[in-house]
Amino acid sequence: MIEDLWYKNAVIYSLDLETFMDVNGDGVGDFEGLCRRLDYLNSLGVDTVWLAPFQPSPNKDNGYDISDYYGVDRRHGSSGDFVEFMHQAKKRGIKVIMDLVVNHTSDQHPWFQEARNGKGSRYYDWYVWSEEKPSNWDEGMVFPGVQKATWTYDKKAGAYFFHRFFEHQPDLNMDNPEVRAEVYKIMGFWLELGVAGFRVDAVPFILESTVPGKDQHKLKFEYLREMRRFLQWRQGDAVLLGEANVLPEETQPYFGEEGDGIHLMFNFYVNQHVFYTLATADTEPLVKALEATKGLFPTAQWAQFLRNHDELDLGRLTEEQRQKVFARFGPEKHMQLYDRGIRRRLSPMLGSRQQTELAYSLMFSLPGTPVIRYGDEIGMGDDLTLEERDAVRTPMQWSDDTQAGFSTAKKLVHPIISEGPYSYTHVNTEEQRRNPESLLNWMTSLIRLRKECPEIGWGDWQILQTDTPQVLAMHYHWKGNSLIVLHNFDVQPHEVVLNLKQKQEEKLIDLMANYKSAVDEKGRHYITMEAYGYRWFRTGDLSHLLHRGKKGNSKQ
Ligand code: GLC
């Protein structure tokens, strides 16, 4: 049954063990802490947790530099604590996805250390080497301004090794079948421990076959299909969620011709256009981006998101568009990063509660599976005094106790935000839980609403034409369900006229507010949109789909 595809309507919560909850008081978050917060996630409505890398690591790139794929970094607990966590998550019906970082290892990984013994050594061919200095040694860096090269000389090996990312992250040689077999072993290991799938780090770079001096790297999509086949044999309902910031016309081979590639892929393209539209109220480029990423294979799915643990990458916008987003959301140089992005959290960027709600309401209504990031549900801020992307990686703010209730340690892995409007004394879950008007409670209702609208995950959709270019109107259909969502990106209110064709669409049922649109004799709806307002409507008399309970029991 196609409805078995659980990921079509999951709500994914991304977190980093390191900054979530520290129980043993060493200043670093741990599995025990995460276990104690599972009820919080459960009542928020989250059904899938995506864990950032938690394996042993020198931690020079937030754990994306792994030195042992089969373990748990001691800072987060033991393998026993991991299994305990998996058990607790399962009991609550929460699925767990983990990062699969196999484009590169840490330079401290025993494989690389062994490979450095030079040609002929056991692991030499597990990495990508060049005896000559490649002409393009300083091209193709992912972190321009911070990363100086992509080929670095290793004295001991007497050769240059390739690293798409930092020089402490040597790329694995995927063309070596032994490496691919090891990757499947890693996947098999964690699947056996119960994970529901993997967020596959840096997919395009995993697939490239690097030749020194050549810029054109051919991508080997057969490796992705092989990975998928392995995954599905081992566990039928496990998924791959790919990180690939690619253009719409390049996406198809990632999903596979017949859905035999990755299941889910982050929609970076739409994400960047969402921020453009939030900055300018011009919905046209967003509509184009949505249309350009439409029409996936039925089992494939977009993962929609607003912010993640990295910079907000605006590299796919035109220069003019990017400058407009910078001007509105990251005007100062120190807010920008790698010549293409903004290193801020969502709430401080948008600046107002109304626009934050607009952004989340939009994201949850976009075709795909929503992914939220820890702390965004309470509107956490950033710390721009920290280096690079660490600005958005401060510890979760649980309460107004010392260290925001995150830890009892004096020194933390990253400092708590303790000044200004985003200080833990103002922004924390404890306070927001008590306050019915809080962002946390609003977000909980939004998640509930999203779960009641499976047509967003499954359905076909169209853009509805209105005469108001600042308002995006989308119409979903699925199995007799019909949903209309409207978002006004303008700071001014607007009246939107909707000309709905179907008889059963005469009635619009507001799913969020007690609001009724005016209808004229021709069946046109006149809908008031507040400044940065949003509305979700079911059409026709379909309220039975929402409220199965007795009459009078249907209060939202
Ligand atoms: C991905 C991660 C990023 C990391 C990089 C290298 O892009 O999202 O945080 O630095 O891969 O592993």
XYZ file of C-alpha atoms and ligand atoms in Angstrom:
568
model
C 0.000 0.000 0.000
C 1.329 3.402 -0.963
C 0.005 4.777 2.366
C 2.719 2.737 4.062
C 5.260 5.387 3.117
C 5.502 6.869 6.592
C 7.957 9.571 5.552
C 5.374 11.275 3.341
C 3.758 12.866 6.378
C 6.380 12.672 9.089
C 7.392 15.691 11.144
C 11.158 15.638 11.520
C 12.998 17.357 14.371
C 16.722 17.833 13.927
C 19.012 18.066 16.916
C 22.598 17.767 17.914
C 23.220 15.643 21.022
C 25.966 18.044 22.011
C 23.654 20.995 22.645
C 20.339 19.388 23.563
C 20.427 18.217 27.188
C 23.339 17.424 29.478
C 22.529 15.123 32.395
C 25.977 14.121 33.634
C 27.059 17.729 34.076
C 30.148 17.751 31.858
C 28.874 20.616 29.713
C 28.086 18.432 26.684
C 24.655 17.012 25.884
C 24.170 13.253 26.128
C 21.824 10.373 25.309
C 20.515 10.286 28.831
C 19.556 13.932 28.498
C 17.861 13.306 25.181
C 15.917 10.401 26.729
C 14.579 12.722 29.394
C 13.351 15.084 26.706
C 11.575 12.500 24.567
C 8.241 13.259 26.193
C 8.725 16.905 25.314
C 9.299 15.980 21.659
C 6.400 13.579 21.712
C 3.981 16.177 22.987
C 5.255 18.693 20.475
C 3.993 16.234 17.878
C 7.362 15.258 16.488
C 7.430 11.684 15.190
C 10.936 11.502 13.732
C 14.196 12.702 15.216
C 17.221 13.347 13.041
C 20.421 13.085 15.072
C 23.518 14.967 13.932
C 26.695 12.825 14.031
C 27.299 11.417 17.518
C 30.137 8.994 16.785
C 33.683 9.410 18.111
C 35.188 12.486 16.525
C 37.918 15.061 17.123
C 34.949 17.415 16.687
C 36.630 19.934 14.451
C 33.519 20.159 12.264
C 30.709 19.717 14.736
C 31.088 15.927 14.588
C 31.055 15.747 10.771
C 34.620 14.456 11.079
C 34.152 10.886 12.256
C 36.999 8.763 13.571
C 34.987 5.588 14.306
C 31.743 4.779 12.500
C 30.721 2.027 14.885
C 30.744 3.812 18.195
C 29.273 6.568 20.325
C 31.445 9.505 21.291
C 32.159 9.206 24.995
C 31.013 12.762 25.558
C 27.452 11.639 24.677
C 27.443 8.368 26.595
C 28.025 4.743 25.723
C 26.663 2.370 23.097
C 24.427 1.118 25.898
C 23.007 4.609 26.329
C 22.326 4.749 22.606
C 20.367 1.497 22.661
C 18.498 2.672 25.753
C 17.555 5.830 23.872
C 16.410 3.824 20.833
C 14.208 1.752 23.094
C 12.656 4.815 24.722
C 12.054 6.441 21.338
C 10.425 3.301 19.980
C 8.128 3.080 22.995
C 6.805 6.513 22.067
C 6.494 5.732 18.380
C 9.334 8.110 17.513
C 11.551 7.102 14.607
C 15.242 7.936 14.572
C 17.258 9.014 11.561
C 20.993 9.560 11.857
C 23.620 11.264 9.754
C 25.598 9.079 7.388
C 28.839 10.980 6.800
C 30.788 8.904 4.318
C 32.114 11.417 1.820
C 35.093 11.755 4.137
C 36.476 10.606 7.448
C 38.385 12.545 10.061
C 42.118 12.623 9.395
C 42.343 10.912 12.803
C 40.471 7.860 11.580
C 42.707 4.768 11.768
C 42.071 4.143 8.049
C 43.622 7.455 7.100
C 46.424 7.105 9.591
C 47.258 3.750 8.047
C 46.880 5.095 4.479
C 49.532 7.693 5.244
C 52.092 4.910 5.168
C 51.953 5.397 1.440
C 51.257 3.376 -1.663
C 50.876 -0.291 -0.975
C 49.577 0.260 2.540
C 46.295 -1.429 3.447
C 44.111 1.662 3.295
C 45.953 3.837 0.767
C 43.340 3.246 -1.953
C 40.543 4.096 0.433
C 41.404 7.765 -0.083
C 42.026 9.951 -3.123
C 45.682 10.767 -3.817
C 47.856 12.545 -6.330
C 51.640 12.311 -6.366
C 51.909 15.553 -8.315
C 50.452 18.797 -7.073
C 47.121 19.036 -8.954
C 46.716 22.235 -10.970
C 43.322 22.799 -9.343
C 44.577 22.286 -5.773
C 42.979 25.505 -4.612
C 39.647 25.225 -6.427
C 36.213 23.907 -5.513
C 36.308 24.675 -1.781
C 32.995 24.303 0.056
C 33.995 26.814 2.734
C 35.552 29.704 0.789
C 37.346 32.210 2.961
C 38.068 29.586 5.631
C 39.210 26.575 3.622
C 42.370 27.207 1.618
C 42.644 24.167 -0.658
C 41.013 20.934 -1.822
C 44.314 19.072 -2.228
C 46.800 19.051 0.646
C 50.257 17.503 0.806
C 50.818 14.769 3.363
C 54.503 14.468 4.151
C 54.293 10.956 5.478
C 52.460 9.604 2.436
C 54.513 11.726 0.087
C 51.393 12.652 -1.868
C 48.511 15.101 -2.020
C 45.139 13.945 -0.708
C 41.780 15.286 -1.821
C 39.370 16.900 0.616
C 36.182 18.541 -0.632
C 35.698 20.034 2.838
C 38.275 21.001 5.501
C 41.790 19.602 5.247
C 41.186 17.457 8.321
C 38.435 15.653 6.349
C 40.096 13.481 3.664
C 37.622 12.201 1.063
C 36.991 8.481 0.885
C 37.488 6.882 -2.508
C 33.995 5.640 -3.410
C 35.292 4.087 -6.622
C 36.970 1.496 -4.447
C 34.440 -1.363 -3.975
C 35.946 -2.095 -0.555
C 34.978 1.372 0.598
C 31.434 0.946 -0.652
C 31.175 -2.429 1.086
C 32.306 -0.754 4.314
C 29.689 1.970 3.916
C 26.986 -0.706 3.678
C 28.415 -2.387 6.736
C 28.081 0.917 8.614
C 24.487 1.270 7.450
C 23.751 -2.339 8.344
C 25.196 -1.838 11.808
C 22.957 1.091 12.729
C 19.900 -0.385 11.014
C 20.311 -3.433 13.179
C 20.247 -1.104 16.188
C 16.922 0.244 15.053
C 17.394 3.464 13.091
C 14.714 4.279 10.520
C 17.136 5.681 7.986
C 19.926 8.098 7.264
C 20.376 11.728 6.448
C 23.042 11.269 3.803
C 25.635 13.996 4.114
C 26.987 15.737 1.012
C 25.442 13.373 -1.564
C 26.878 14.929 -4.773
C 30.379 14.755 -3.336
C 29.982 11.106 -2.370
C 29.128 10.334 -5.977
C 31.912 12.280 -7.679
C 34.966 10.524 -9.045
C 37.788 12.944 -8.483
C 40.591 13.178 -11.003
C 43.484 15.500 -10.147
C 43.527 18.590 -12.344
C 40.011 18.016 -13.674
C 37.069 20.149 -12.659
C 34.372 18.119 -14.324
C 33.522 15.462 -11.833
C 31.175 12.871 -13.234
C 28.614 11.715 -10.697
C 28.139 7.977 -10.307
C 24.480 7.613 -9.516
C 24.804 3.850 -9.650
C 26.446 4.089 -6.214
C 23.312 5.719 -4.863
C 21.131 3.008 -6.350
C 23.406 0.372 -4.848
C 23.128 2.040 -1.453
C 19.367 2.159 -1.774
C 19.155 -1.501 -2.767
C 21.226 -2.489 0.218
C 19.127 -0.376 2.573
C 15.863 -1.776 1.338
C 16.979 -5.391 1.503
C 18.040 -4.885 5.063
C 15.006 -2.912 6.123
C 12.040 -2.390 3.855
C 10.744 0.861 5.317
C 14.046 2.612 6.044
C 14.752 5.837 4.167
C 17.554 7.934 2.768
C 17.207 11.683 3.207
C 19.739 13.345 0.957
C 21.613 16.576 1.432
C 22.105 17.804 -2.128
C 21.881 21.494 -2.890
C 21.302 21.101 -6.610
C 19.291 22.791 -9.347
C 15.790 21.479 -10.132
C 16.911 20.092 -13.506
C 19.618 18.082 -11.751
C 17.409 16.441 -9.138
C 15.902 13.534 -11.017
C 18.897 11.160 -10.978
C 19.115 11.590 -7.200
C 15.587 10.262 -6.752
C 16.199 7.713 -9.503
C 14.270 7.140 -12.691
C 11.814 4.861 -10.964
C 12.201 5.896 -7.379
C 15.283 3.749 -6.925
C 17.513 6.524 -5.553
C 17.060 8.482 -2.329
C 13.565 8.747 -0.857
C 13.763 12.294 0.420
C 15.849 15.277 -0.489
C 16.080 18.680 1.167
C 14.527 21.273 -1.109
C 17.335 23.830 -0.939
C 16.073 25.478 -4.092
C 12.647 26.284 -2.667
C 14.210 27.164 0.687
C 16.280 29.977 -0.823
C 13.309 31.336 -2.742
C 11.191 31.248 0.411
C 13.695 33.599 2.029
C 13.686 35.817 -1.045
C 9.916 36.051 -0.857
C 9.985 36.673 2.898
C 12.431 39.518 2.246
C 10.588 41.149 -0.653
C 6.922 39.987 -0.664
C 7.461 39.096 -4.322
C 5.932 35.619 -4.678
C 6.727 35.081 -8.361
C 10.202 33.514 -7.990
C 8.861 31.223 -5.245
C 6.014 30.078 -7.477
C 8.558 29.347 -10.206
C 10.761 27.410 -7.773
C 7.771 25.357 -6.605
C 6.718 24.599 -10.164
C 10.302 23.718 -11.094
C 10.491 21.137 -8.303
C 7.070 19.619 -8.981
C 6.231 16.217 -10.421
C 8.353 13.785 -8.436
C 8.096 10.034 -8.762
C 5.201 8.997 -6.442
C 7.439 7.454 -3.787
C 9.903 10.371 -3.774
C 9.469 13.300 -1.437
C 10.874 16.748 -0.706
C 11.995 17.627 2.784
C 11.030 21.245 3.401
C 12.846 23.326 5.973
C 13.645 26.875 6.949
C 16.929 26.792 8.852
C 19.402 24.039 9.599
C 22.695 23.683 11.480
C 24.646 25.324 8.653
C 24.529 28.792 7.142
C 21.413 29.797 5.189
C 22.853 29.121 1.742
C 21.646 31.632 -0.862
C 23.941 30.440 -3.637
C 21.087 29.489 -5.967
C 19.565 32.977 -6.092
C 20.595 35.588 -8.621
C 23.113 38.148 -7.380
C 20.370 40.767 -7.206
C 18.017 38.499 -5.289
C 20.784 37.463 -2.894
C 21.659 41.079 -2.155
C 18.028 41.793 -1.311
C 17.952 38.889 1.147
C 21.256 39.997 2.674
C 19.946 43.556 3.008
C 16.840 42.416 4.830
C 18.074 39.470 6.925
C 21.845 39.748 7.241
C 22.906 43.297 6.453
C 26.139 43.272 8.456
C 29.243 41.534 7.164
C 29.629 39.431 10.302
C 26.162 37.964 9.773
C 27.241 36.577 6.395
C 29.354 33.527 5.655
C 31.257 31.835 2.803
C 30.218 34.603 0.351
C 26.830 32.986 -0.057
C 24.970 32.669 3.199
C 23.689 34.015 6.492
C 24.690 32.534 9.836
C 21.631 33.476 11.837
C 18.694 31.726 13.423
C 15.228 32.276 12.041
C 13.596 34.431 14.719
C 16.245 37.166 14.926
C 16.414 37.271 11.147
C 12.712 37.809 10.725
C 12.443 39.985 13.774
C 8.713 39.671 14.415
C 6.460 36.981 15.786
C 3.969 37.533 12.985
C 6.539 36.929 10.253
C 7.971 33.930 12.124
C 4.492 32.390 12.191
C 4.058 33.186 8.514
C 7.344 31.456 7.665
C 6.499 28.312 9.632
C 2.920 28.149 8.441
C 4.262 28.368 4.889
C 6.961 25.759 5.393
C 4.528 23.273 6.933
C 2.167 23.785 4.001
C 4.747 23.259 1.237
C 4.638 20.010 -0.723
C 6.798 17.612 1.245
C 7.815 16.617 4.744
C 8.582 19.409 7.234
C 11.900 19.435 9.092
C 12.333 21.721 12.079
C 15.424 22.466 14.076
C 15.755 22.297 17.831
C 15.085 25.613 19.519
C 13.205 27.105 16.605
C 9.936 26.038 18.221
C 10.598 28.569 20.981
C 12.193 31.173 18.701
C 15.786 30.854 19.901
C 18.363 33.401 18.790
C 21.951 33.232 17.579
C 25.313 34.230 19.039
C 27.267 36.097 16.396
C 30.346 36.307 18.614
C 30.895 32.596 17.968
C 32.869 31.430 14.934
C 31.257 30.635 11.591
C 28.259 28.306 11.852
C 28.581 27.917 15.614
C 26.468 31.071 15.854
C 23.358 28.897 15.366
C 24.518 25.999 17.523
C 24.049 27.274 21.063
C 22.507 25.000 23.726
C 18.777 24.467 23.973
C 17.093 26.901 26.357
C 14.951 24.832 28.686
C 14.355 27.226 31.570
C 15.565 30.416 33.232
C 17.797 28.443 35.632
C 21.566 28.750 35.415
C 22.838 27.577 32.025
C 19.233 27.608 30.808
C 18.557 24.250 32.470
C 20.751 22.627 29.814
C 23.598 21.681 32.123
C 24.991 22.147 35.607
C 28.537 22.591 34.309
C 30.284 25.947 34.488
C 31.826 25.642 31.051
C 29.685 24.420 28.180
C 30.413 23.090 24.738
C 29.012 26.384 23.403
C 27.902 29.223 25.646
C 24.224 29.808 26.402
C 22.688 32.954 24.951
C 22.448 35.102 28.050
C 22.062 38.631 26.755
C 19.510 40.616 24.831
C 15.966 39.702 23.804
C 16.908 36.077 22.994
C 18.523 35.412 26.357
C 17.428 32.203 28.083
C 15.805 34.339 30.747
C 13.257 35.482 28.143
C 13.203 32.597 25.685
C 12.838 29.128 27.217
C 10.490 26.152 27.051
C 9.444 26.276 30.689
C 7.995 29.751 30.385
C 6.467 29.043 26.979
C 4.793 25.875 28.132
C 2.853 27.894 30.702
C 1.910 30.658 28.302
C -1.004 29.764 26.003
C 0.032 32.502 23.569
C 3.626 31.307 23.246
C 5.371 30.312 20.040
C 5.819 26.826 21.484
C 2.079 26.331 21.920
C 1.395 27.868 18.539
C 3.910 25.510 16.933
C 2.347 22.513 18.668
C -1.021 23.423 17.135
C 0.584 23.919 13.741
C 2.144 20.458 13.894
C -1.213 18.970 14.860
C -2.816 20.775 11.939
C -0.170 19.540 9.509
C -0.786 15.994 10.653
C -4.485 16.431 9.982
C -3.745 17.446 6.410
C -2.150 14.387 4.802
C -2.891 15.816 1.362
C 0.179 18.033 1.761
C 2.415 15.000 1.907
C 0.564 13.076 -0.764
C -1.455 15.398 -2.823
C -1.416 17.061 -6.117
C -1.350 20.834 -5.907
C -1.900 23.940 -7.978
C -1.175 27.589 -7.483
C -4.438 29.541 -7.362
C -4.432 32.760 -9.322
C -5.319 35.881 -7.389
C -4.881 39.544 -8.223
C -2.648 39.973 -5.209
C 0.984 39.149 -6.067
C 2.031 39.421 -2.415
C -0.194 36.464 -1.517
C 0.658 32.859 -2.322
C -2.419 30.639 -2.667
C -2.019 26.873 -2.984
C -4.677 24.254 -3.491
C -4.143 20.591 -2.561
C -6.264 17.580 -3.513
C -6.023 14.041 -2.269
C -8.640 11.322 -1.892
C -11.510 13.751 -1.730
C -9.663 16.027 0.688
C -9.173 19.533 -0.576
C -7.116 22.179 1.150
C -6.417 25.812 0.331
C -3.567 27.644 2.049
C -2.941 31.349 1.741
C 0.099 33.337 2.836
C 0.433 37.093 2.699
C 4.098 38.122 2.582
C 3.297 41.788 2.719
C 3.501 44.062 5.725
C 0.161 45.472 4.471
C -3.154 43.634 4.776
C -4.883 42.567 1.546
C -8.241 41.326 0.415
C -7.879 38.297 -1.824
C -10.554 37.182 -4.243
C -10.693 33.454 -4.910
C -12.687 32.198 -7.818
C -13.249 28.542 -7.032
C -14.716 26.424 -9.756
C -16.142 23.391 -8.010
C -19.592 23.377 -6.469
C -18.363 21.630 -3.332
C -15.848 24.414 -2.824
C -18.558 26.914 -2.050
C -17.876 26.558 1.612
C -14.455 27.331 3.078
C -13.772 26.010 6.555
C -11.020 27.883 8.369
C -8.852 25.337 10.172
C -7.102 27.830 12.414
C -9.262 30.791 13.219
C -12.920 31.487 13.616
C -13.170 33.209 10.266
C -15.732 33.171 7.481
C -15.034 34.597 4.053
C -17.682 36.591 2.230
C -19.076 34.928 -0.892
C -20.858 36.739 -3.727
C -23.613 35.354 -5.951
C -21.022 34.112 -8.464
C -19.335 32.028 -5.811
C -16.281 34.282 -5.462
C -14.706 34.340 -1.994
C -13.420 37.591 -0.497
C -10.763 36.784 2.042
C -9.111 39.265 4.356
C -5.427 38.621 4.845
C -3.796 40.448 7.751
C -0.263 41.816 7.446
C 1.937 38.671 7.223
C -1.268 36.699 7.643
C -1.912 33.078 6.770
C -5.030 30.961 6.431
C -5.692 27.257 6.006
C -9.088 26.225 4.605
C -10.754 22.924 3.938
C -13.257 23.251 1.162
C -16.766 21.851 1.098
C -18.353 20.167 4.052
C -15.501 17.881 4.959
C -15.395 18.632 8.628
C -16.007 14.954 9.414
C -12.448 14.314 8.253
C -11.187 16.542 10.976
C -13.471 16.037 13.902
C -14.406 12.484 14.455
C -15.581 13.166 17.999
C -19.064 14.052 19.208
C -20.634 17.387 18.420
C -19.395 20.144 20.690
C -16.145 18.327 20.988
C -14.637 19.901 17.955
C -12.922 22.967 19.343
C -9.501 23.373 17.690
C 27.405 18.911 5.402
C 27.006 19.312 6.793
C 27.976 20.317 7.314
C 29.371 19.729 7.294
C 29.714 19.203 5.910
C 30.958 18.384 5.928
O 27.298 19.957 4.507
O 25.689 19.810 6.783
O 27.648 20.730 8.608
O 30.299 20.699 7.655
O 28.697 18.388 5.401
O 30.702 17.114 6.458
